[in-house]
PDB file of N, CA, C and O in Angstrom:
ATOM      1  N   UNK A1136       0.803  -1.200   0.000  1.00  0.00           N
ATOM      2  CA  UNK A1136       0.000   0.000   0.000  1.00  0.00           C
ATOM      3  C   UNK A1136       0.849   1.269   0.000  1.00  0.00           C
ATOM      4  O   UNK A1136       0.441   2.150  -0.756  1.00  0.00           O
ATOM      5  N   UNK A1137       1.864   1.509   0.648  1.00  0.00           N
ATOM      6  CA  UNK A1137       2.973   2.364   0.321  1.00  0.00           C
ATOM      7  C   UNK A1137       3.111   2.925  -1.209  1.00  0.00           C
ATOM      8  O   UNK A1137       3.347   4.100  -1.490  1.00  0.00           O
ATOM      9  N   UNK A1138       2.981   2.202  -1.845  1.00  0.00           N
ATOM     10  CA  UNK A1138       3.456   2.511  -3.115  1.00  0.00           C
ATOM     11  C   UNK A1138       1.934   3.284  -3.697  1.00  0.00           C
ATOM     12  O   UNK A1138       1.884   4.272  -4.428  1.00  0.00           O
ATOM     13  N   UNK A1139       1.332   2.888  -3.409  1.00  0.00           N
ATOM     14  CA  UNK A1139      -0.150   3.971  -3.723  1.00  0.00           C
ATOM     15  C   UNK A1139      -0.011   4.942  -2.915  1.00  0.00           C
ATOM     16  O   UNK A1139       0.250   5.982  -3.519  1.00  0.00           O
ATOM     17  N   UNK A1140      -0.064   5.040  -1.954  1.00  0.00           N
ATOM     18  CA  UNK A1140       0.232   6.287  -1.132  1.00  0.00           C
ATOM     19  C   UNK A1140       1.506   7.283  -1.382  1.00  0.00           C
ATOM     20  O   UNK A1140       1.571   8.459  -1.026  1.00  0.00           O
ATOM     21  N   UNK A1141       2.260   6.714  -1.911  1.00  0.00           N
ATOM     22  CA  UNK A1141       3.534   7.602  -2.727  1.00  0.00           C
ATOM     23  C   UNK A1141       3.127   8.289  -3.725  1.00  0.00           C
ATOM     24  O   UNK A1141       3.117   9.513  -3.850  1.00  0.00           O
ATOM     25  N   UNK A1142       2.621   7.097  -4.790  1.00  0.00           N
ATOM     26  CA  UNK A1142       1.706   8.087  -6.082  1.00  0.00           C
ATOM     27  C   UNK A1142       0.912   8.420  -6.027  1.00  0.00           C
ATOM     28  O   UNK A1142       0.400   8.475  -7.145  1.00  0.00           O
ATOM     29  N   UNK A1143       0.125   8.877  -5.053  1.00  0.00           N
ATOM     30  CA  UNK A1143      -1.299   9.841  -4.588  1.00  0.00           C
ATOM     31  C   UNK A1143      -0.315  10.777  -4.284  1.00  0.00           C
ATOM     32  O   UNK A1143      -0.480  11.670  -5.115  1.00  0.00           O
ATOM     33  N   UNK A1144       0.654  11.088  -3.529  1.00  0.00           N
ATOM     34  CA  UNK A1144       1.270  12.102  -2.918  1.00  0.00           C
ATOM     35  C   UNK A1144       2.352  12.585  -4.465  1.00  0.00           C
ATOM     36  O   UNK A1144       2.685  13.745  -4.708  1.00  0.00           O
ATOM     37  N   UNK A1145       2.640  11.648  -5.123  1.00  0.00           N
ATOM     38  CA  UNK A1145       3.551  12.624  -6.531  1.00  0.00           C
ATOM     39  C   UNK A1145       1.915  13.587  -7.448  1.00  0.00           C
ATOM     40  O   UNK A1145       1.827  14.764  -7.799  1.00  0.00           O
ATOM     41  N   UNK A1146       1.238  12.834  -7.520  1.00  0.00           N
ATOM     42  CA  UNK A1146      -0.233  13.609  -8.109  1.00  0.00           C
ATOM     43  C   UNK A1146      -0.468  14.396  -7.635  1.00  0.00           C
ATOM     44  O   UNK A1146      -0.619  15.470  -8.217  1.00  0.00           O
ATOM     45  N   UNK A1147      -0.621  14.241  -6.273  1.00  0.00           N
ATOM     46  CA  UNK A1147      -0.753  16.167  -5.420  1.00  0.00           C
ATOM     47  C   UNK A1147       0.162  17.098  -5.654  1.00  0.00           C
ATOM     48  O   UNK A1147      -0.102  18.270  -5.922  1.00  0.00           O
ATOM     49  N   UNK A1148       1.214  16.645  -5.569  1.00  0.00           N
ATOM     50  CA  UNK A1148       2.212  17.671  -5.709  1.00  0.00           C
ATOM     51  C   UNK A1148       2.541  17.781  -7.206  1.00  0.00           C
ATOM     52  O   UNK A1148       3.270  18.698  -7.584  1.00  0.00           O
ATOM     53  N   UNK A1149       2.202  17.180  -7.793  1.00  0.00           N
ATOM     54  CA  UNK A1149       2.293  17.606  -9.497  1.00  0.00           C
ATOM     55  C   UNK A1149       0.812  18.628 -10.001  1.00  0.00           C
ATOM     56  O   UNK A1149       0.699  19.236 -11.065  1.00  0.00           O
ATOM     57  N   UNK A1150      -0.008  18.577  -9.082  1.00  0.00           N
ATOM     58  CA  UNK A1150      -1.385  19.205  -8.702  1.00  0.00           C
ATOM     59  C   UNK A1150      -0.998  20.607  -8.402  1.00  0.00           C
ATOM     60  O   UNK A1150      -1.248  21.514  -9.196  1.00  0.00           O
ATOM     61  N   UNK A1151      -0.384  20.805  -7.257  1.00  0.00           N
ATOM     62  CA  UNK A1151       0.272  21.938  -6.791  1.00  0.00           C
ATOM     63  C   UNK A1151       1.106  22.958  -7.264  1.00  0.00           C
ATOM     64  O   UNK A1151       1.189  24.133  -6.906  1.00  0.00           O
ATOM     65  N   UNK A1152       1.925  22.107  -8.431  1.00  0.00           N
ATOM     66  CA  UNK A1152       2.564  23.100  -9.381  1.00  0.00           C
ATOM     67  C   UNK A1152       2.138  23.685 -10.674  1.00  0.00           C
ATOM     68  O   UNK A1152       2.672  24.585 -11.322  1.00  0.00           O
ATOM     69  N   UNK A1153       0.689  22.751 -11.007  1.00  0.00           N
ATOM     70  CA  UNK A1153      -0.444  23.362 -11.441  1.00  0.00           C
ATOM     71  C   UNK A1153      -0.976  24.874 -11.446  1.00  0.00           C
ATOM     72  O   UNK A1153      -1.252  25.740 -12.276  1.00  0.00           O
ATOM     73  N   UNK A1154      -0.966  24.703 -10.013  1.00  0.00           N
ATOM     74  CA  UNK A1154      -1.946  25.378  -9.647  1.00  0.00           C
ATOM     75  C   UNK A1154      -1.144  26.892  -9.259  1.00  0.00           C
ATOM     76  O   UNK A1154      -1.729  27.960  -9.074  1.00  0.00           O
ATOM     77  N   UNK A1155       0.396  26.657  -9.193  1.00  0.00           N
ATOM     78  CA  UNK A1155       1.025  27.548  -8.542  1.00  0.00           C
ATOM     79  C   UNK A1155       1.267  28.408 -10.018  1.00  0.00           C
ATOM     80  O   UNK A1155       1.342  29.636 -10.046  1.00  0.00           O
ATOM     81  N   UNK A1156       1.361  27.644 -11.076  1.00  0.00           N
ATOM     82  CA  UNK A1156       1.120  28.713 -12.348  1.00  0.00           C
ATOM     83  C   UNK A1156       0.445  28.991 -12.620  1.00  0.00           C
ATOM     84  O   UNK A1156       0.494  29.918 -13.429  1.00  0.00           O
ATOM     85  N   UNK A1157      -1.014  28.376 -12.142  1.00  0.00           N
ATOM     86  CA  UNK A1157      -2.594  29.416 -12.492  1.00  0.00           C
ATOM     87  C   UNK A1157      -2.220  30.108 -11.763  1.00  0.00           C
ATOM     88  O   UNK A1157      -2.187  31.145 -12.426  1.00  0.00           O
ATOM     89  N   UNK A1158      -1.832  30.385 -10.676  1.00  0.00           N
ATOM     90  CA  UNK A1158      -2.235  31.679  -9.850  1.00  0.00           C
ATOM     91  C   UNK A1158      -1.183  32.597 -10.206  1.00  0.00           C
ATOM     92  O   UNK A1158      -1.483  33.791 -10.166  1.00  0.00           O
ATOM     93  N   UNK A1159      -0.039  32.291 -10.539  1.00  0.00           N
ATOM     94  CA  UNK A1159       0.703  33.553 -11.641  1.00  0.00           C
ATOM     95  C   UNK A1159       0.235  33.957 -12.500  1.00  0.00           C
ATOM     96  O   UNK A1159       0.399  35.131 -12.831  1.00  0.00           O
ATOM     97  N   UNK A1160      -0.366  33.281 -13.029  1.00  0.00           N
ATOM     98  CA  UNK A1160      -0.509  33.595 -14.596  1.00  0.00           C
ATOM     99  C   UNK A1160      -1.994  34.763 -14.341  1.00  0.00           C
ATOM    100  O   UNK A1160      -2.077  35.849 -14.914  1.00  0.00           O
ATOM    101  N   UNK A1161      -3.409  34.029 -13.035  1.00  0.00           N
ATOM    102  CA  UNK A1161      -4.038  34.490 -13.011  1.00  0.00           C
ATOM    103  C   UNK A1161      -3.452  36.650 -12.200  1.00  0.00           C
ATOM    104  O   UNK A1161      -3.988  37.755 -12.283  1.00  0.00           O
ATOM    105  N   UNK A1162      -2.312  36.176 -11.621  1.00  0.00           N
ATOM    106  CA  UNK A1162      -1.623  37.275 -11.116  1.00  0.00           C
ATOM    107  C   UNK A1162      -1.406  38.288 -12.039  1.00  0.00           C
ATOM    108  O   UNK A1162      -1.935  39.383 -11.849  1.00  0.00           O
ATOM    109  N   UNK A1163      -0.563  38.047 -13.214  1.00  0.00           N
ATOM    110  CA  UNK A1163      -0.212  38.690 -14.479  1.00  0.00           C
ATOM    111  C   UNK A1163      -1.092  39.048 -15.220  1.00  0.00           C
ATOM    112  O   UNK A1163      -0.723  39.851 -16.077  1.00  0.00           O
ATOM    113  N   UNK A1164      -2.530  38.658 -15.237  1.00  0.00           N
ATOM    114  CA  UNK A1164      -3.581  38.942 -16.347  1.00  0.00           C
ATOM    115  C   UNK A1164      -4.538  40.048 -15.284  1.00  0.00           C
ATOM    116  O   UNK A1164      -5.474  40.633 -15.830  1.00  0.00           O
ATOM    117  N   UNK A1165      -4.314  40.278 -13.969  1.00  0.00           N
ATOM    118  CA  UNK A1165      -5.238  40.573 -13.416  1.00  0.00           C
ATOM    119  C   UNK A1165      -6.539  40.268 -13.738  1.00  0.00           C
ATOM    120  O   UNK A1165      -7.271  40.995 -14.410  1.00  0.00           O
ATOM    121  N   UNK A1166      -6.966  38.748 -13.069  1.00  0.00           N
ATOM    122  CA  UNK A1166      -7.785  38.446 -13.625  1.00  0.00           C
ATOM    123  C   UNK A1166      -8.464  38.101 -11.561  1.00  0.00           C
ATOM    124  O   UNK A1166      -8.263  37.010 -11.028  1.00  0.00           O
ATOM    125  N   UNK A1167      -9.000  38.958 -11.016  1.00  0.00           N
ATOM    126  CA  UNK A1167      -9.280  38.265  -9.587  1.00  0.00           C
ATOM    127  C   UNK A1167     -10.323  37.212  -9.688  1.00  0.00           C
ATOM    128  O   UNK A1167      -9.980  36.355  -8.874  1.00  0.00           O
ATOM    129  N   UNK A1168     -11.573  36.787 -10.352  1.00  0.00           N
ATOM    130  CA  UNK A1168     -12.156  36.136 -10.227  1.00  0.00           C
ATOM    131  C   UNK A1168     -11.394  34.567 -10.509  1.00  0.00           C
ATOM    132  O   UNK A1168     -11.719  33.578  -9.852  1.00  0.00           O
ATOM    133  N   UNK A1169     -10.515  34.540 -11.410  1.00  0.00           N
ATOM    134  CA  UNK A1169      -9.396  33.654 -11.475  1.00  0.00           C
ATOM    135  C   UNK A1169      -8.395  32.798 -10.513  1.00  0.00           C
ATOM    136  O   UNK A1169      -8.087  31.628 -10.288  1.00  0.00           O
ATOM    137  N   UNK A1170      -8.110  34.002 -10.128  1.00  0.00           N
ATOM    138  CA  UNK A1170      -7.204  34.059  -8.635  1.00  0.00           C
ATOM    139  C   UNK A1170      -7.928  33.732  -7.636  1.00  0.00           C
ATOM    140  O   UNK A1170      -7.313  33.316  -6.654  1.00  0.00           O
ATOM    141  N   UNK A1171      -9.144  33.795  -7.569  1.00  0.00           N
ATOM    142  CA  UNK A1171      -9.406  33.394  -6.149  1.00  0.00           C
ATOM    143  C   UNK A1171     -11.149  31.793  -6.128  1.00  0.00           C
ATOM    144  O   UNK A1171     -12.027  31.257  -5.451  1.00  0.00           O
ATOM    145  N   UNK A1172     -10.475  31.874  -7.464  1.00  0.00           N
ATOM    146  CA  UNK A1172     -11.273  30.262  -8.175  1.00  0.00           C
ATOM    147  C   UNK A1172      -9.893  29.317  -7.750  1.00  0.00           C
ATOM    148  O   UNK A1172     -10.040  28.331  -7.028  1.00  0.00           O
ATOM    149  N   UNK A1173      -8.831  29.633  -8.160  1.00  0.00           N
ATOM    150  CA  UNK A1173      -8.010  28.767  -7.840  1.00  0.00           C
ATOM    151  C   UNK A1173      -7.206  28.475  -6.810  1.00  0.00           C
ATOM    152  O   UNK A1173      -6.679  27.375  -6.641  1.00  0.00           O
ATOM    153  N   UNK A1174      -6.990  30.159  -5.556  1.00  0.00           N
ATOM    154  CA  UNK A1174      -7.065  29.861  -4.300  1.00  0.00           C
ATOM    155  C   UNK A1174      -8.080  28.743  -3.633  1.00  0.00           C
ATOM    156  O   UNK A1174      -7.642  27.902  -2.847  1.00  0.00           O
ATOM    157  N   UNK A1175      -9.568  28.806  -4.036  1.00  0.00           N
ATOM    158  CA  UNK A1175     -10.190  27.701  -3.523  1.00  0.00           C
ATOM    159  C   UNK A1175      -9.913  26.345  -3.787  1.00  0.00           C
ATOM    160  O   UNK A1175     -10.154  25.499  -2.926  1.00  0.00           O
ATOM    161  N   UNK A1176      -9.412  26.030  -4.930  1.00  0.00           N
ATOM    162  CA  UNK A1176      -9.073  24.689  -5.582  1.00  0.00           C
ATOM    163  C   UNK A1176      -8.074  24.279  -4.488  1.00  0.00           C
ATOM    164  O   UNK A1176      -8.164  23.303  -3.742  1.00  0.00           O
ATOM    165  N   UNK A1177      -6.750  25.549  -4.548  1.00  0.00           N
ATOM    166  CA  UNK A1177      -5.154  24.912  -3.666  1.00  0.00           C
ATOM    167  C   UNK A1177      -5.697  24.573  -2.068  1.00  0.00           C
ATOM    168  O   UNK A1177      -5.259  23.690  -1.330  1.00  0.00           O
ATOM    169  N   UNK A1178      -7.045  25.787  -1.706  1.00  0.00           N
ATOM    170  CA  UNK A1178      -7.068  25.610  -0.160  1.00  0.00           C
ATOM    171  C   UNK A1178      -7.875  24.182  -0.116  1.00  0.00           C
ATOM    172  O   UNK A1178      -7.400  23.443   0.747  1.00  0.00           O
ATOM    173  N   UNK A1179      -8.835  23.687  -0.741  1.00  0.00           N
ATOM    174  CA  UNK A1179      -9.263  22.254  -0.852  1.00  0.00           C
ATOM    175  C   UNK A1179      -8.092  21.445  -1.286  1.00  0.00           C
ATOM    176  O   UNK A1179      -7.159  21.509  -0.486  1.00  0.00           O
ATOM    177  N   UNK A1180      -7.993  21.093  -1.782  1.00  0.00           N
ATOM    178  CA  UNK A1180      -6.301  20.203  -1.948  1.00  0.00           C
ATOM    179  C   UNK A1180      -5.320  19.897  -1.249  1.00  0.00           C
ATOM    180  O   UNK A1180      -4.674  18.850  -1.280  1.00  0.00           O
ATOM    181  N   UNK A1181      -5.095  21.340  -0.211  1.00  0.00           N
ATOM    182  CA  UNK A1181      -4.722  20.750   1.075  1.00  0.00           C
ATOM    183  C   UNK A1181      -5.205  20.277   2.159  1.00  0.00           C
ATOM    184  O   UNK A1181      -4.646  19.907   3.192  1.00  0.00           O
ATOM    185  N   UNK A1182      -6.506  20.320   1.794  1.00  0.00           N
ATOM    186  CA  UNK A1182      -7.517  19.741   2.778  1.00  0.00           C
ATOM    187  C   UNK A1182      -7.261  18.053   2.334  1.00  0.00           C
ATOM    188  O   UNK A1182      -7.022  17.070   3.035  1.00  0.00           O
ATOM    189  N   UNK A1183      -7.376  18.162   1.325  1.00  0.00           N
ATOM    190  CA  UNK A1183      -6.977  16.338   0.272  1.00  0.00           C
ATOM    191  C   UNK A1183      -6.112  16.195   0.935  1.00  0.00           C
ATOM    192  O   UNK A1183      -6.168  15.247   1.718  1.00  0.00           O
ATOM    193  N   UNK A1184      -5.285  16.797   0.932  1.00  0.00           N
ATOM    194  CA  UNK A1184      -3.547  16.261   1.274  1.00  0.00           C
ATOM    195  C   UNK A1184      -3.642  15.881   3.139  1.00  0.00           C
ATOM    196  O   UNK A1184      -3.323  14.846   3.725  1.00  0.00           O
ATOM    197  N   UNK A1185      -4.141  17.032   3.622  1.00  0.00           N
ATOM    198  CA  UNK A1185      -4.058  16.230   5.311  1.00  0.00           C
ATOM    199  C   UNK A1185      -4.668  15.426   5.369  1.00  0.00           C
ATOM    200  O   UNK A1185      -4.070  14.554   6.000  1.00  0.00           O
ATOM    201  N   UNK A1186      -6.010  14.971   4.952  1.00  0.00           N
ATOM    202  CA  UNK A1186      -6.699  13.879   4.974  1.00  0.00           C
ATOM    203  C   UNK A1186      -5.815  12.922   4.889  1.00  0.00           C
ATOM    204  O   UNK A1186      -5.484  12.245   5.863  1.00  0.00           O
ATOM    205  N   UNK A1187      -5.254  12.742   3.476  1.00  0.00           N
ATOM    206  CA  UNK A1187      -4.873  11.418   3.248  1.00  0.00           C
ATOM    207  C   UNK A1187      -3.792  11.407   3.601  1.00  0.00           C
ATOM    208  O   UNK A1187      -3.185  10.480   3.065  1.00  0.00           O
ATOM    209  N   UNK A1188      -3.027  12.144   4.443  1.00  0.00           N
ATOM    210  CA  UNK A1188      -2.124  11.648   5.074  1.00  0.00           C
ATOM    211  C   UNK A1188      -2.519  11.044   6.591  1.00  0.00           C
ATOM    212  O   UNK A1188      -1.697  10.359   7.201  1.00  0.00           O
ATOM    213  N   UNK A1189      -3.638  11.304   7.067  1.00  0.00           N
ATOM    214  CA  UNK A1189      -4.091  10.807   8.319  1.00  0.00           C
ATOM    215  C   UNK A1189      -4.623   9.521   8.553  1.00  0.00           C
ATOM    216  O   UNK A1189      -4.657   8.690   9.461  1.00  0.00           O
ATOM    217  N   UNK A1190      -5.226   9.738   6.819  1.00  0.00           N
ATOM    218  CA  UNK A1190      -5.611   8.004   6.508  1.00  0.00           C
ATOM    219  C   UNK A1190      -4.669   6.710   6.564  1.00  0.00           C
ATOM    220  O   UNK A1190      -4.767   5.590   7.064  1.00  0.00           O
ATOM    221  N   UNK A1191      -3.601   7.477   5.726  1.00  0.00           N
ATOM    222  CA  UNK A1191      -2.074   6.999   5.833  1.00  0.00           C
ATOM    223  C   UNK A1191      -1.678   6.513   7.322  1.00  0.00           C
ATOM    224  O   UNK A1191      -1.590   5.406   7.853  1.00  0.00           O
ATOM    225  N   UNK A1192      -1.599   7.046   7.494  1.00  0.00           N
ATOM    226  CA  UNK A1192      -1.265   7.011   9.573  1.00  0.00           C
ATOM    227  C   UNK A1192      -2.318   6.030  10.461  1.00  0.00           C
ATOM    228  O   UNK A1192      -2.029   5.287  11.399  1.00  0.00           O
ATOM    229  N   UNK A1193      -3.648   6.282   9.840  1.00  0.00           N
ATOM    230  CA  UNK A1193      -4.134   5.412  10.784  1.00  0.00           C
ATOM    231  C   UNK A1193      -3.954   3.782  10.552  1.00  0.00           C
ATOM    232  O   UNK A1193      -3.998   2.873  11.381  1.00  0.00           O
ATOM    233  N   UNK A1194      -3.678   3.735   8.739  1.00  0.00           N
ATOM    234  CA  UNK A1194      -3.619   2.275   8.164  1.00  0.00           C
ATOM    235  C   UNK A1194      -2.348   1.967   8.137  1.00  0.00           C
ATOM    236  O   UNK A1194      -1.925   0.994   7.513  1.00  0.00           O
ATOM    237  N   UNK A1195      -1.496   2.893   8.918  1.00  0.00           N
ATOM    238  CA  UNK A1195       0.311   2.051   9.184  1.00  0.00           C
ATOM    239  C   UNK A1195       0.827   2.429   7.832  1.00  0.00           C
ATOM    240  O   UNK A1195       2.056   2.503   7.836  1.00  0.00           O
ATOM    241  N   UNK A1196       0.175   2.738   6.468  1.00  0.00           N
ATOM    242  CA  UNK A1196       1.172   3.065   5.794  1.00  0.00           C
ATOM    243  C   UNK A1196       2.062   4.184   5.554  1.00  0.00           C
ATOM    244  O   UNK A1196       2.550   4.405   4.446  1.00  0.00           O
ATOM    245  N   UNK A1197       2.277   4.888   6.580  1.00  0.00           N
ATOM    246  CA  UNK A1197       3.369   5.991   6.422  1.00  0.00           C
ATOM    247  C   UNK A1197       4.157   5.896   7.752  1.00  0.00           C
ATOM    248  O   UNK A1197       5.110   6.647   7.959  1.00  0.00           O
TER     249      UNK A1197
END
């Protein structure tokens, strides 16, 4: 199970760098409705991310 839990965690973080160029890009266009569509996406995502790391923890795989 480790090994799923590794590649859930490379997908997030390949997620994250996503998202870290929408929000430049939405930065550079002044585009706020943009910017803060995709603040909600990153602040849910890290909500993904503690989750499943707790899930992780409770099932011994981390």
């Amino acid at each position: 199970m480790r090994s799923r839990m590794d590649t859930a965690m490379w997908i997030l973080a390949s997620l994250y760098a996503v998202i870290l160029v929408l929000e430049l890009y939405a930065l550079s266009v002044d585009d706020d409705a943009l910017f803060q569509s995709v603040a909600v996406v990153a602040i849910a995502l890290t909500g993904v991310a503690a989750w499943s790391t707790v899930v992780a923890r409770r099932r011994g795989w981390a």
